[in-house]
Each structure stands twice: as structure tokens, then as C-alpha cells.
PDB file of C-alpha atoms in Angstrom:
ATOM      1  CA  MET A 669      -5.922   1.153  30.844  1.00 50.00           C
ATOM      2  CA  THR A 670      -5.049   4.829  29.291  1.00 63.00           C
ATOM      3  CA  GLU A 671      -6.382   5.717  25.848  1.00 63.00           C
ATOM      4  CA  PRO A 672      -3.219   5.226  24.089  1.00 63.00           C
ATOM      5  CA  THR A 673      -2.880   1.800  25.545  1.00 58.00           C
ATOM      6  CA  ARG A 674      -6.381   0.923  24.565  1.00 57.00           C
ATOM      7  CA  ARG A 675      -5.677   1.982  21.219  1.00 62.00           C
ATOM      8  CA  ALA A 676      -2.714   0.328  20.664  1.00 62.00           C
ATOM      9  CA  ALA A 677      -3.992  -3.323  22.080  1.00 57.00           C
ATOM     10  CA  THR A 678      -7.127  -2.586  19.648  1.00 59.00           C
ATOM     11  CA  ALA A 679      -4.644  -2.269  16.943  1.00 67.00           C
ATOM     12  CA  GLN A 680      -2.554  -5.257  17.773  1.00 69.00           C
ATOM     13  CA  VAL A 681      -5.364  -7.555  17.626  1.00 62.00           C
ATOM     14  CA  GLY A 682      -6.706  -6.214  14.204  1.00 63.00           C
ATOM     15  CA  ALA A 683      -3.171  -6.656  12.706  1.00 73.00           C
ATOM     16  CA  ASP A 684      -2.937 -10.294  14.171  1.00 72.00           C
ATOM     17  CA  LEU A 685      -6.265 -11.135  12.569  1.00 72.00           C
ATOM     18  CA  LEU A 686      -4.974  -9.242   9.202  1.00 80.00           C
ATOM     19  CA  LEU A 687      -1.928 -11.533   8.811  1.00 81.00           C
ATOM     20  CA  GLN A 688      -4.057 -14.729   9.955  1.00 76.00           C
ATOM     21  CA  GLN A 689      -6.892 -14.492   7.664  1.00 74.00           C
ATOM     22  CA  ASP A 690      -7.582 -16.705   4.830  1.00 75.00           C
ATOM     23  CA  HIS A 691      -9.032 -14.380   2.069  1.00 84.00           C
ATOM     24  CA  PRO A 692      -7.465 -11.512   0.394  1.00 92.00           C
ATOM     25  CA  VAL A 693      -6.958  -8.243   2.399  1.00 95.00           C
ATOM     26  CA  VAL A 694      -8.528  -5.080   0.775  1.00 97.00           C
ATOM     27  CA  MET A 695      -6.698  -1.957   1.905  1.00 98.00           C
ATOM     28  CA  GLY A 696      -8.693   1.180   1.336  1.00 98.00           C
ATOM     29  CA  VAL A 697      -6.697   4.551   0.113  1.00 96.00           C
ATOM     30  CA  LEU A 698      -7.248   7.530   2.312  1.00 96.00           C
ATOM     31  CA  ASN A 699      -5.217  10.552   1.184  1.00 92.00           C
ATOM     32  CA  VAL A 700      -5.315  13.517   3.275  1.00 92.00           C
ATOM     33  CA  THR A 701      -3.301  15.603   1.112  1.00 83.00           C
ATOM     34  CA  PRO A 702      -3.673  18.317  -1.326  1.00 75.00           C
ATOM     35  CA  ASP A 703      -1.688  16.840  -3.766  1.00 51.00           C
ATOM     36  CA  SER A 704      -2.031  13.339  -4.716  1.00 51.00           C
ATOM     37  CA  PHE A 705      -2.617  12.095  -8.030  1.00 49.00           C
ATOM     38  CA  SER A 706      -5.735  10.825  -7.709  1.00 53.00           C
ATOM     39  CA  ASP A 707      -8.100  12.542  -5.066  1.00 55.00           C
ATOM     40  CA  GLY A 708      -5.577  15.241  -3.795  1.00 52.00           C
ATOM     41  CA  GLY A 709      -7.549  17.762  -1.727  1.00 57.00           C
ATOM     42  CA  ARG A 710     -10.693  15.650  -1.521  1.00 68.00           C
ATOM     43  CA  TYR A 711     -10.458  14.455   1.798  1.00 62.00           C
ATOM     44  CA  SER A 712      -7.979  17.364   3.363  1.00 62.00           C
ATOM     45  CA  GLY A 713     -10.603  18.256   5.949  1.00 82.00           C
ATOM     46  CA  LEU A 714     -10.894  15.973   9.014  1.00 91.00           C
ATOM     47  CA  ALA A 715     -14.584  15.624   8.729  1.00 92.00           C
ATOM     48  CA  ALA A 716     -14.273  14.309   5.064  1.00 91.00           C
ATOM     49  CA  ALA A 717     -11.630  12.462   5.603  1.00 94.00           C
ATOM     50  CA  VAL A 718     -13.326  10.296   8.511  1.00 96.00           C
ATOM     51  CA  HIS A 719     -16.504  10.218   6.443  1.00 96.00           C
ATOM     52  CA  HIS A 720     -14.498   8.697   3.506  1.00 96.00           C
ATOM     53  CA  GLY A 721     -12.635   6.278   6.041  1.00 97.00           C
ATOM     54  CA  VAL A 722     -15.520   4.952   7.393  1.00 98.00           C
ATOM     55  CA  ALA A 723     -17.462   4.339   4.138  1.00 97.00           C
ATOM     56  CA  LEU A 724     -14.308   2.534   2.902  1.00 97.00           C
ATOM     57  CA  SER A 725     -14.375   0.370   5.666  1.00 97.00           C
ATOM     58  CA  ARG A 726     -18.283  -0.027   5.247  1.00 97.00           C
ATOM     59  CA  GLU A 727     -17.701  -1.128   1.732  1.00 97.00           C
ATOM     60  CA  GLY A 728     -15.318  -3.899   2.661  1.00 96.00           C
ATOM     61  CA  ALA A 729     -12.027  -2.284   3.422  1.00 97.00           C
ATOM     62  CA  ASN A 730     -10.055  -4.572   6.127  1.00 96.00           C
ATOM     63  CA  LEU A 731      -7.752  -1.611   6.588  1.00 97.00           C
ATOM     64  CA  VAL A 732      -7.884   2.151   5.560  1.00 98.00           C
ATOM     65  CA  ASP A 733      -4.159   3.446   4.781  1.00 97.00           C
ATOM     66  CA  VAL A 734      -4.143   7.087   5.753  1.00 97.00           C
ATOM     67  CA  GLY A 735      -1.200   9.189   4.372  1.00 94.00           C
ATOM     68  CA  GLY A 736      -0.327  12.751   4.658  1.00 92.00           C
ATOM     69  CA  GLU A 737       2.217  13.023   2.160  1.00 90.00           C
ATOM     70  CA  SER A 738       2.034  12.718  -1.626  1.00 78.00           C
ATOM     71  CA  THR A 739       4.432  10.026  -3.009  1.00 72.00           C
ATOM     72  CA  ARG A 740       3.240  10.548  -6.694  1.00 66.00           C
ATOM     73  CA  PRO A 741       6.046  11.113  -9.386  1.00 66.00           C
ATOM     74  CA  GLY A 742       7.565  14.437  -8.832  1.00 63.00           C
ATOM     75  CA  ALA A 743       5.767  15.247  -5.861  1.00 59.00           C
ATOM     76  CA  GLY A 744       7.701  17.573  -3.305  1.00 68.00           C
ATOM     77  CA  ARG A 745       8.194  16.765   0.653  1.00 71.00           C
ATOM     78  CA  VAL A 746       6.485  17.946   3.355  1.00 85.00           C
ATOM     79  CA  ASP A 747       7.753  18.381   6.773  1.00 90.00           C
ATOM     80  CA  ALA A 748       7.201  15.397   9.365  1.00 92.00           C
ATOM     81  CA  ALA A 749       5.260  18.010  11.693  1.00 94.00           C
ATOM     82  CA  THR A 750       2.937  18.974   8.920  1.00 93.00           C
ATOM     83  CA  GLU A 751       2.618  15.189   8.217  1.00 94.00           C
ATOM     84  CA  ILE A 752       1.694  14.040  11.372  1.00 96.00           C
ATOM     85  CA  ASP A 753      -0.697  17.306  12.038  1.00 94.00           C
ATOM     86  CA  ARG A 754      -2.734  15.616   8.503  1.00 94.00           C
ATOM     87  CA  VAL A 755      -2.873  12.301   9.857  1.00 96.00           C
ATOM     88  CA  LEU A 756      -2.986  11.868  13.520  1.00 97.00           C
ATOM     89  CA  PRO A 757      -6.506  13.307  14.260  1.00 96.00           C
ATOM     90  CA  VAL A 758      -7.985  11.045  11.146  1.00 97.00           C
ATOM     91  CA  ILE A 759      -6.426   7.970  12.591  1.00 98.00           C
ATOM     92  CA  LYS A 760      -7.761   8.932  16.216  1.00 97.00           C
ATOM     93  CA  GLU A 761     -11.119   9.348  14.867  1.00 97.00           C
ATOM     94  CA  LEU A 762     -11.259   5.986  12.691  1.00 97.00           C
ATOM     95  CA  THR A 763     -10.015   4.128  15.467  1.00 97.00           C
ATOM     96  CA  ARG A 764     -12.813   5.385  18.001  1.00 96.00           C
ATOM     97  CA  ALA A 765     -15.101   4.498  14.808  1.00 97.00           C
ATOM     98  CA  GLY A 766     -14.005   1.082  15.002  1.00 96.00           C
ATOM     99  CA  VAL A 767     -12.129   1.212  11.643  1.00 97.00           C
ATOM    100  CA  LEU A 768      -8.323  -0.505  11.390  1.00 97.00           C
ATOM    101  CA  THR A 769      -6.017   1.709   9.984  1.00 98.00           C
ATOM    102  CA  SER A 770      -2.469   1.806   8.482  1.00 98.00           C
ATOM    103  CA  ILE A 771       0.113   4.690   8.553  1.00 98.00           C
ATOM    104  CA  ASP A 772       1.230   5.382   4.887  1.00 97.00           C
ATOM    105  CA  THR A 773       4.680   7.055   5.574  1.00 97.00           C
ATOM    106  CA  THR A 774       8.593   6.889   5.151  1.00 96.00           C
ATOM    107  CA  ARG A 775       9.607   8.407   8.705  1.00 97.00           C
ATOM    108  CA  ALA A 776       9.759   6.770  11.962  1.00 98.00           C
ATOM    109  CA  ALA A 777       8.106   9.918  13.974  1.00 98.00           C
ATOM    110  CA  VAL A 778       5.149   9.589  11.965  1.00 98.00           C
ATOM    111  CA  ALA A 779       5.016   6.194  12.186  1.00 98.00           C
ATOM    112  CA  ALA A 780       5.598   6.208  16.041  1.00 98.00           C
ATOM    113  CA  ALA A 781       2.747   8.811  16.551  1.00 97.00           C
ATOM    114  CA  ALA A 782       0.222   7.126  14.159  1.00 97.00           C
ATOM    115  CA  LEU A 783       0.717   3.749  15.921  1.00 97.00           C
ATOM    116  CA  GLN A 784       0.121   5.541  19.397  1.00 96.00           C
ATOM    117  CA  ALA A 785      -3.129   6.972  17.891  1.00 96.00           C
ATOM    118  CA  GLY A 786      -4.350   3.461  16.663  1.00 96.00           C
ATOM    119  CA  ALA A 787      -2.702   2.745  13.354  1.00 97.00           C
ATOM    120  CA  ALA A 788      -2.116  -1.131  13.292  1.00 97.00           C
ATOM    121  CA  VAL A 789       0.153  -1.229  10.510  1.00 97.00           C
ATOM    122  CA  VAL A 790       3.139   0.894   8.925  1.00 98.00           C
ATOM    123  CA  ASN A 791       2.905   1.012   4.845  1.00 98.00           C
ATOM    124  CA  ASP A 792       6.536   2.179   4.311  1.00 97.00           C
ATOM    125  CA  VAL A 793       6.799   3.131   0.380  1.00 95.00           C
ATOM    126  CA  SER A 794      10.418   3.168   0.873  1.00 96.00           C
ATOM    127  CA  GLY A 795      10.846  -0.211   2.551  1.00 96.00           C
ATOM    128  CA  GLY A 796      12.825   1.359   5.499  1.00 96.00           C
ATOM    129  CA  LEU A 797      15.294   2.985   3.388  1.00 96.00           C
ATOM    130  CA  ALA A 798      14.522   6.614   3.819  1.00 95.00           C
ATOM    131  CA  ASP A 799      14.651   6.715   7.775  1.00 96.00           C
ATOM    132  CA  PRO A 800      17.068   4.386   9.500  1.00 95.00           C
ATOM    133  CA  GLU A 801      15.071   4.581  12.795  1.00 97.00           C
ATOM    134  CA  MET A 802      11.965   3.094  11.279  1.00 98.00           C
ATOM    135  CA  ALA A 803      13.069  -0.587  11.896  1.00 98.00           C
ATOM    136  CA  ALA A 804      13.402   0.443  15.721  1.00 98.00           C
ATOM    137  CA  VAL A 805       9.765   1.865  15.632  1.00 98.00           C
ATOM    138  CA  VAL A 806       8.402  -1.362  13.879  1.00 97.00           C
ATOM    139  CA  ALA A 807      10.349  -3.713  16.252  1.00 97.00           C
ATOM    140  CA  ASP A 808       9.286  -1.811  19.386  1.00 97.00           C
ATOM    141  CA  ALA A 809       5.745  -1.624  18.450  1.00 96.00           C
ATOM    142  CA  GLY A 810       5.818  -5.328  16.998  1.00 96.00           C
ATOM    143  CA  CYS A 811       3.207  -4.449  14.064  1.00 96.00           C
ATOM    144  CA  PRO A 812       3.038  -5.188  10.704  1.00 97.00           C
ATOM    145  CA  TRP A 813       5.535  -3.528   7.943  1.00 98.00           C
ATOM    146  CA  VAL A 814       5.234  -3.253   4.381  1.00 98.00           C
ATOM    147  CA  LEU A 815       8.158  -2.947   2.795  1.00 98.00           C
ATOM    148  CA  MET A 816       7.865  -1.664  -0.580  1.00 97.00           C
ATOM    149  CA  HIS A 817      10.473  -1.719  -3.443  1.00 97.00           C
ATOM    150  CA  TRP A 818      11.929   1.740  -3.363  1.00 93.00           C
ATOM    151  CA  ARG A 819      14.779   3.347  -5.302  1.00 92.00           C
ATOM    152  CA  GLY A 820      14.537   7.363  -4.444  1.00 80.00           C
ATOM    153  CA  HIS A 821      12.192  10.006  -3.412  1.00 78.00           C
ATOM    154  CA  SER A 822       9.308  11.004  -6.147  1.00 66.00           C
ATOM    155  CA  GLN A 823      11.060  14.031  -7.213  1.00 67.00           C
ATOM    156  CA  ARG A 824      13.620  11.674  -8.718  1.00 79.00           C
ATOM    157  CA  MET A 825      12.787   8.091  -8.470  1.00 74.00           C
ATOM    158  CA  GLN A 826      12.059   7.666 -12.365  1.00 82.00           C
ATOM    159  CA  ASP A 827      15.776   8.527 -12.801  1.00 82.00           C
ATOM    160  CA  PHE A 828      16.407   5.141 -11.350  1.00 84.00           C
ATOM    161  CA  ALA A 829      13.473   2.848 -13.540  1.00 90.00           C
ATOM    162  CA  VAL A 830      16.827   1.084 -15.335  1.00 95.00           C
ATOM    163  CA  TYR A 831      16.874  -2.582 -15.018  1.00 97.00           C
ATOM    164  CA  ASP A 832      18.492  -5.603 -17.111  1.00 97.00           C
ATOM    165  CA  ASP A 833      16.090  -7.945 -15.563  1.00 98.00           C
ATOM    166  CA  VAL A 834      13.423  -6.520 -13.345  1.00 98.00           C
ATOM    167  CA  VAL A 835      11.900  -8.952 -11.899  1.00 98.00           C
ATOM    168  CA  ALA A 836      15.279 -10.532 -10.825  1.00 98.00           C
ATOM    169  CA  GLU A 837      16.164  -7.208  -9.254  1.00 98.00           C
ATOM    170  CA  VAL A 838      13.265  -6.423  -7.697  1.00 98.00           C
ATOM    171  CA  ARG A 839      13.281  -9.511  -5.989  1.00 98.00           C
ATOM    172  CA  ALA A 840      16.900  -9.167  -4.805  1.00 98.00           C
ATOM    173  CA  GLU A 841      16.109  -5.712  -3.355  1.00 97.00           C
ATOM    174  CA  LEU A 842      13.169  -6.950  -1.730  1.00 98.00           C
ATOM    175  CA  ALA A 843      15.110  -9.709  -0.147  1.00 98.00           C
ATOM    176  CA  GLN A 844      17.594  -7.307   1.141  1.00 98.00           C
ATOM    177  CA  ARG A 845      15.268  -5.203   2.657  1.00 97.00           C
ATOM    178  CA  VAL A 846      13.846  -8.115   4.586  1.00 98.00           C
ATOM    179  CA  ASP A 847      17.351  -9.218   5.729  1.00 98.00           C
ATOM    180  CA  ASP A 848      18.179  -5.563   6.939  1.00 97.00           C
ATOM    181  CA  ALA A 849      14.629  -5.268   8.586  1.00 98.00           C
ATOM    182  CA  VAL A 850      14.991  -8.894  10.608  1.00 98.00           C
ATOM    183  CA  ALA A 851      18.675  -7.831  11.589  1.00 98.00           C
ATOM    184  CA  ALA A 852      17.413  -4.728  13.162  1.00 97.00           C
ATOM    185  CA  GLY A 853      15.064  -6.719  15.254  1.00 97.00           C
ATOM    186  CA  VAL A 854      11.824  -7.114  13.445  1.00 97.00           C
ATOM    187  CA  ASP A 855      10.080 -10.296  13.397  1.00 97.00           C
ATOM    188  CA  PRO A 856       9.804 -11.653   9.973  1.00 96.00           C
ATOM    189  CA  SER A 857       6.311 -12.924  10.473  1.00 95.00           C
ATOM    190  CA  GLN A 858       5.305  -9.033  10.680  1.00 96.00           C
ATOM    191  CA  LEU A 859       6.923  -8.295   7.168  1.00 97.00           C
ATOM    192  CA  ILE A 860       4.662  -7.743   4.098  1.00 97.00           C
ATOM    193  CA  LEU A 861       6.285  -7.029   0.572  1.00 98.00           C
ATOM    194  CA  ASP A 862       5.005  -4.587  -2.181  1.00 98.00           C
ATOM    195  CA  PRO A 863       6.873  -4.619  -5.604  1.00 98.00           C
ATOM    196  CA  GLY A 864       6.158  -0.715  -5.677  1.00 97.00           C
ATOM    197  CA  LEU A 865       4.184  -0.396  -9.360  1.00 97.00           C
ATOM    198  CA  GLY A 866       5.311   2.795 -10.486  1.00 93.00           C
ATOM    199  CA  PHE A 867       7.996   3.810  -8.356  1.00 93.00           C
ATOM    200  CA  ALA A 868      11.122   3.703 -10.346  1.00 93.00           C
ATOM    201  CA  LYS A 869       9.358   1.635 -12.712  1.00 95.00           C
ATOM    202  CA  ARG A 870       8.155   2.492 -16.259  1.00 95.00           C
ATOM    203  CA  ALA A 871       5.156   0.532 -17.868  1.00 96.00           C
ATOM    204  CA  GLU A 872       6.955  -2.240 -19.126  1.00 97.00           C
ATOM    205  CA  HIS A 873       8.481  -2.992 -15.564  1.00 97.00           C
ATOM    206  CA  ASN A 874       4.938  -2.784 -14.218  1.00 97.00           C
ATOM    207  CA  TRP A 875       3.596  -5.241 -16.543  1.00 98.00           C
ATOM    208  CA  GLU A 876       6.629  -7.835 -16.395  1.00 98.00           C
ATOM    209  CA  LEU A 877       6.262  -7.399 -12.330  1.00 98.00           C
ATOM    210  CA  SER A 878       2.412  -8.407 -12.641  1.00 97.00           C
ATOM    211  CA  LYS A 879       3.106 -10.908 -14.947  1.00 97.00           C
ATOM    212  CA  ASN A 880       5.709 -12.715 -12.533  1.00 98.00           C
ATOM    213  CA  LEU A 881       4.019 -11.901  -9.317  1.00 97.00           C
ATOM    214  CA  GLY A 882       4.571 -15.566  -8.318  1.00 96.00           C
ATOM    215  CA  ARG A 883       8.427 -14.950  -8.308  1.00 97.00           C
ATOM    216  CA  LEU A 884       7.980 -12.206  -5.420  1.00 97.00           C
ATOM    217  CA  ILE A 885       5.361 -14.559  -3.419  1.00 96.00           C
ATOM    218  CA  GLU A 886       8.205 -17.472  -3.709  1.00 96.00           C
ATOM    219  CA  LEU A 887      10.185 -15.064  -1.095  1.00 97.00           C
ATOM    220  CA  GLY A 888       7.512 -16.680   1.256  1.00 95.00           C
ATOM    221  CA  PHE A 889       6.076 -13.387   2.617  1.00 96.00           C
ATOM    222  CA  PRO A 890       2.656 -12.098   1.984  1.00 96.00           C
ATOM    223  CA  VAL A 891       2.434  -9.757  -0.997  1.00 97.00           C
ATOM    224  CA  LEU A 892       0.478  -6.607  -1.217  1.00 97.00           C
ATOM    225  CA  PHE A 893      -0.270  -5.582  -4.962  1.00 98.00           C
ATOM    226  CA  ALA A 894      -0.866  -1.820  -5.534  1.00 97.00           C
ATOM    227  CA  ALA A 895      -1.917  -0.967  -8.882  1.00 97.00           C
ATOM    228  CA  SER A 896      -4.869   1.533  -8.284  1.00 96.00           C
ATOM    229  CA  ARG A 897      -5.527   4.277 -10.958  1.00 95.00           C
ATOM    230  CA  LYS A 898      -1.780   4.283 -11.695  1.00 94.00           C
ATOM    231  CA  THR A 899      -0.544   6.191 -14.770  1.00 93.00           C
ATOM    232  CA  TYR A 900       0.506   2.831 -16.620  1.00 96.00           C
ATOM    233  CA  LEU A 901      -3.263   1.699 -16.751  1.00 97.00           C
ATOM    234  CA  GLY A 902      -4.089   5.368 -18.203  1.00 96.00           C
ATOM    235  CA  ARG A 903      -1.752   4.773 -21.016  1.00 96.00           C
ATOM    236  CA  LEU A 904      -2.978   1.073 -21.588  1.00 97.00           C
ATOM    237  CA  LEU A 905      -6.449   2.655 -22.079  1.00 97.00           C
ATOM    238  CA  ALA A 906      -5.418   5.858 -24.168  1.00 95.00           C
ATOM    239  CA  GLY A 907      -7.929   6.824 -26.458  1.00 93.00           C
ATOM    240  CA  ALA A 908      -7.395   7.286 -30.403  1.00 94.00           C
ATOM    241  CA  ASP A 909      -5.694  10.455 -29.991  1.00 95.00           C
ATOM    242  CA  GLY A 910      -3.237   9.026 -27.733  1.00 94.00           C
ATOM    243  CA  GLU A 911      -4.318  10.523 -24.462  1.00 95.00           C
ATOM    244  CA  PRO A 912      -4.081   8.598 -21.444  1.00 95.00           C
ATOM    245  CA  ARG A 913      -7.705   7.210 -19.948  1.00 95.00           C
ATOM    246  CA  PRO A 914      -8.195   9.816 -16.985  1.00 93.00           C
ATOM    247  CA  VAL A 915      -7.869   8.735 -13.235  1.00 91.00           C
ATOM    248  CA  GLU A 916     -11.528   8.243 -13.096  1.00 90.00           C
ATOM    249  CA  GLY A 917     -11.621   6.162 -15.957  1.00 95.00           C
ATOM    250  CA  ARG A 918      -9.343   3.555 -14.783  1.00 96.00           C
ATOM    251  CA  GLU A 919     -11.486   1.593 -12.061  1.00 96.00           C
ATOM    252  CA  VAL A 920     -12.506  -1.506 -14.406  1.00 97.00           C
ATOM    253  CA  ALA A 921      -8.593  -1.876 -15.133  1.00 97.00           C
ATOM    254  CA  THR A 922      -7.602  -1.641 -11.624  1.00 97.00           C
ATOM    255  CA  VAL A 923     -10.214  -4.425 -10.504  1.00 97.00           C
ATOM    256  CA  ALA A 924      -8.795  -6.673 -13.368  1.00 97.00           C
ATOM    257  CA  THR A 925      -5.030  -6.394 -12.124  1.00 97.00           C
ATOM    258  CA  SER A 926      -6.109  -6.632  -8.420  1.00 97.00           C
ATOM    259  CA  LEU A 927      -8.061  -9.755  -9.085  1.00 95.00           C
ATOM    260  CA  LEU A 928      -5.432 -11.143 -11.284  1.00 95.00           C
ATOM    261  CA  ALA A 929      -2.992 -10.405  -8.518  1.00 96.00           C
ATOM    262  CA  VAL A 930      -4.976 -12.278  -5.955  1.00 94.00           C
ATOM    263  CA  ALA A 931      -5.312 -15.061  -8.371  1.00 92.00           C
ATOM    264  CA  ALA A 932      -1.719 -15.287  -8.595  1.00 93.00           C
ATOM    265  CA  GLY A 933      -1.121 -15.443  -4.710  1.00 92.00           C
ATOM    266  CA  ALA A 934      -1.332 -11.763  -3.467  1.00 95.00           C
ATOM    267  CA  TRP A 935      -1.805 -11.288   0.087  1.00 95.00           C
ATOM    268  CA  GLY A 936      -3.652  -8.189  -0.355  1.00 96.00           C
ATOM    269  CA  VAL A 937      -4.605  -5.123  -2.705  1.00 97.00           C
ATOM    270  CA  ARG A 938      -4.572  -1.399  -2.171  1.00 97.00           C
ATOM    271  CA  VAL A 939      -7.139   0.149  -4.111  1.00 97.00           C
ATOM    272  CA  HIS A 940      -9.277   3.728  -4.325  1.00 96.00           C
ATOM    273  CA  ASP A 941     -12.660   1.901  -5.109  1.00 96.00           C
ATOM    274  CA  VAL A 942     -13.344  -0.620  -2.616  1.00 97.00           C
ATOM    275  CA  ARG A 943     -16.740  -1.517  -3.505  1.00 97.00           C
ATOM    276  CA  SER A 944     -15.753  -2.609  -7.075  1.00 97.00           C
ATOM    277  CA  THR A 945     -12.843  -4.539  -5.629  1.00 97.00           C
ATOM    278  CA  THR A 946     -14.879  -6.439  -3.130  1.00 96.00           C
ATOM    279  CA  ASP A 947     -17.673  -7.191  -5.493  1.00 96.00           C
ATOM    280  CA  ALA A 948     -15.194  -8.988  -7.987  1.00 95.00           C
ATOM    281  CA  LEU A 949     -13.849 -10.912  -5.224  1.00 93.00           C
ATOM    282  CA  ALA A 950     -17.016 -11.961  -3.832  1.00 92.00           C
ATOM    283  CA  VAL A 951     -17.370 -13.397  -7.188  1.00 92.00           C
ATOM    284  CA  TRP A 952     -14.055 -14.919  -7.262  1.00 90.00           C
ATOM    285  CA  ARG A 953     -14.760 -16.529  -3.907  1.00 87.00           C
ATOM    286  CA  ALA A 954     -18.123 -17.874  -5.283  1.00 89.00           C
ATOM    287  CA  THR A 955     -16.930 -19.299  -8.474  1.00 86.00           C
ATOM    288  CA  GLY A 956     -14.042 -21.116  -6.826  1.00 77.00           C
ATOM    289  CA  SER A 957     -12.408 -21.682 -10.180  1.00 60.00           C
ATOM    290  CA  PRO A 958      -9.262 -23.700  -9.908  1.00 50.00           C
ATOM    291  CA  HIS A 959      -7.468 -21.143 -12.007  1.00 48.00           C
ATOM    292  CA  LEU A 960      -8.445 -18.405  -9.352  1.00 45.00           C
ATOM    293  CA  GLN A 961      -7.406 -20.407  -6.219  1.00 44.00           C
ATOM    294  CA  ARG A 962      -5.180 -18.654  -3.934  1.00 42.00           C
ATOM    295  CA  LYS A 963      -1.675 -20.599  -3.618  1.00 42.00           C
ATOM    296  CA  PRO A 964      -0.494 -21.474  -0.253  1.00 38.00           C
TER     297      PRO A 964
END
């Protein structure tokens, strides 16, 4: 068995386990970019990135999400070659270390290279809209595909944050993404949905989606909830001077939103601080409180 074949087989086993497990999945964020909103530049070197990815796994991350292009509001794009150069060495080393990874990308070429390097999941913030070839890559690999609600690239996405009924519209647009993916040959059992908090969403939209997460879960697919450290949490926690709480001060709010999402039935959460999240989920599992039971 060649090395790429072995990596792909190992990733497939890990991906199957992710979709079958009966407790919430924790996806740890690993940005190998110089300009991500939360930790841009901290893990852009290979050694630092691999060290952090292994640490996230040891802290309880079921999956480490490796991204080579910032998708923060206003971020510019990088070319595919740069993105591949950033993520592939990290994914290969983490795979060798036994860490299950996902690739955070909107490009089919990057996804294909990452899957060959050992990634188990494609996390596509465009839901397949940015690259029409993505569905074919995912269908061929037979891997899980996270379809996030999306209305445009980072530089202009907030121009599209206009809704009459954000929950109904996001639900309908995600359902359309599912239909298109299945029509392109993707196995529906491999699809995961993400409401896309902060992507073409204002704070009030994020809160409305959070309160009505069950409406998205009703579509019948696993739902990934990703609120970690986002701006709307900083604005909620603004000081007396009106200045939003800095990124590093948003962890408790992140844990709270993640736990509420899991209680509503979310399949998983995507977070920067894995340990705080896994600690909170351990308490949730231990109490077994009726109002904190995952819905089937």
C-alpha cells in the first residue's frame, strides 16, 4: 500500500467514526495564515502549526480544521498554490502523528490535494458555490463535506446580509445546496450543514439563527455550529466605552454558545479553545439534564 493510499484509508475510517459517534464532535481551529482574525500568524510556521494541532487533539478535538486562506470579513484572497503550500505539509505531519484533520477551503484543487495528504473532511465555507468542481472531488473521495451557508467572498459578503426572515432563508438556501450536491453525485449521508454565523450575517441574524437552530436540524443533516470568538460575541460583551471585547476575552461566551447549540441538537462545534469546550461538554454529559439532551 502506497503512503497516499494508506493516508486516505486511515482518513476514511476516521471520517466514518465522526459521523457515527453519539456525542458532539469538537472541531479545533488551526489557521496557518498570517491574517486570520483570531490567531493570524501564530501558527504559520510548520513546527508551530503541527505542535498546536497535536495539542488540540490531546485536549479533546475529534478533528483539527486546517485552513490556509483567511475568510474573515474583508479578507483578500490568495492563489491556490499558496494555499496548498500552507496546508499540505501541516496535514501530512498531523496525519503521521495520528491526528484526524479537515481541510478548510473553497477550492477543489486544494481539497483534492489535502485529501490525498490525509485530510478526512472537506469544510467548505462556500457550500460548494465558489468552485463548481468541488462536488466532484468530494463525490470521488466519498468523504464528509461541510456545506456552510454563504452568499459571497469575504471582501463583499456583508453587502449580502439582507434578509426578510433569516432563519427561513438560510434554511432554504442550505436545502438547495444539499439538492445540488446530491445531484452532482455526493452521497447525502456524507453532508454536514453549517448556518455560517458571521458570513453575510449581522449580529441580529446570528442570534436569530442560534435561537432557532432546531429549524436547521429539522432538515435531517448533522449541523456544525461555529461561533468561536466571532465579532458579534465581542459586541455583546462590549465595555462601558462601547468597545467590543477583544478576541482573547470571548472564550466564556464561545463555550456558552457552543453548549447551547449542542443542547439544541448540533452534531458538532468548531472552536479555537478546545479544552474549555471539552470541559463544558464533560459536565453536560455527566449531568444528563433533561433540557440538555441531544435531539435524535
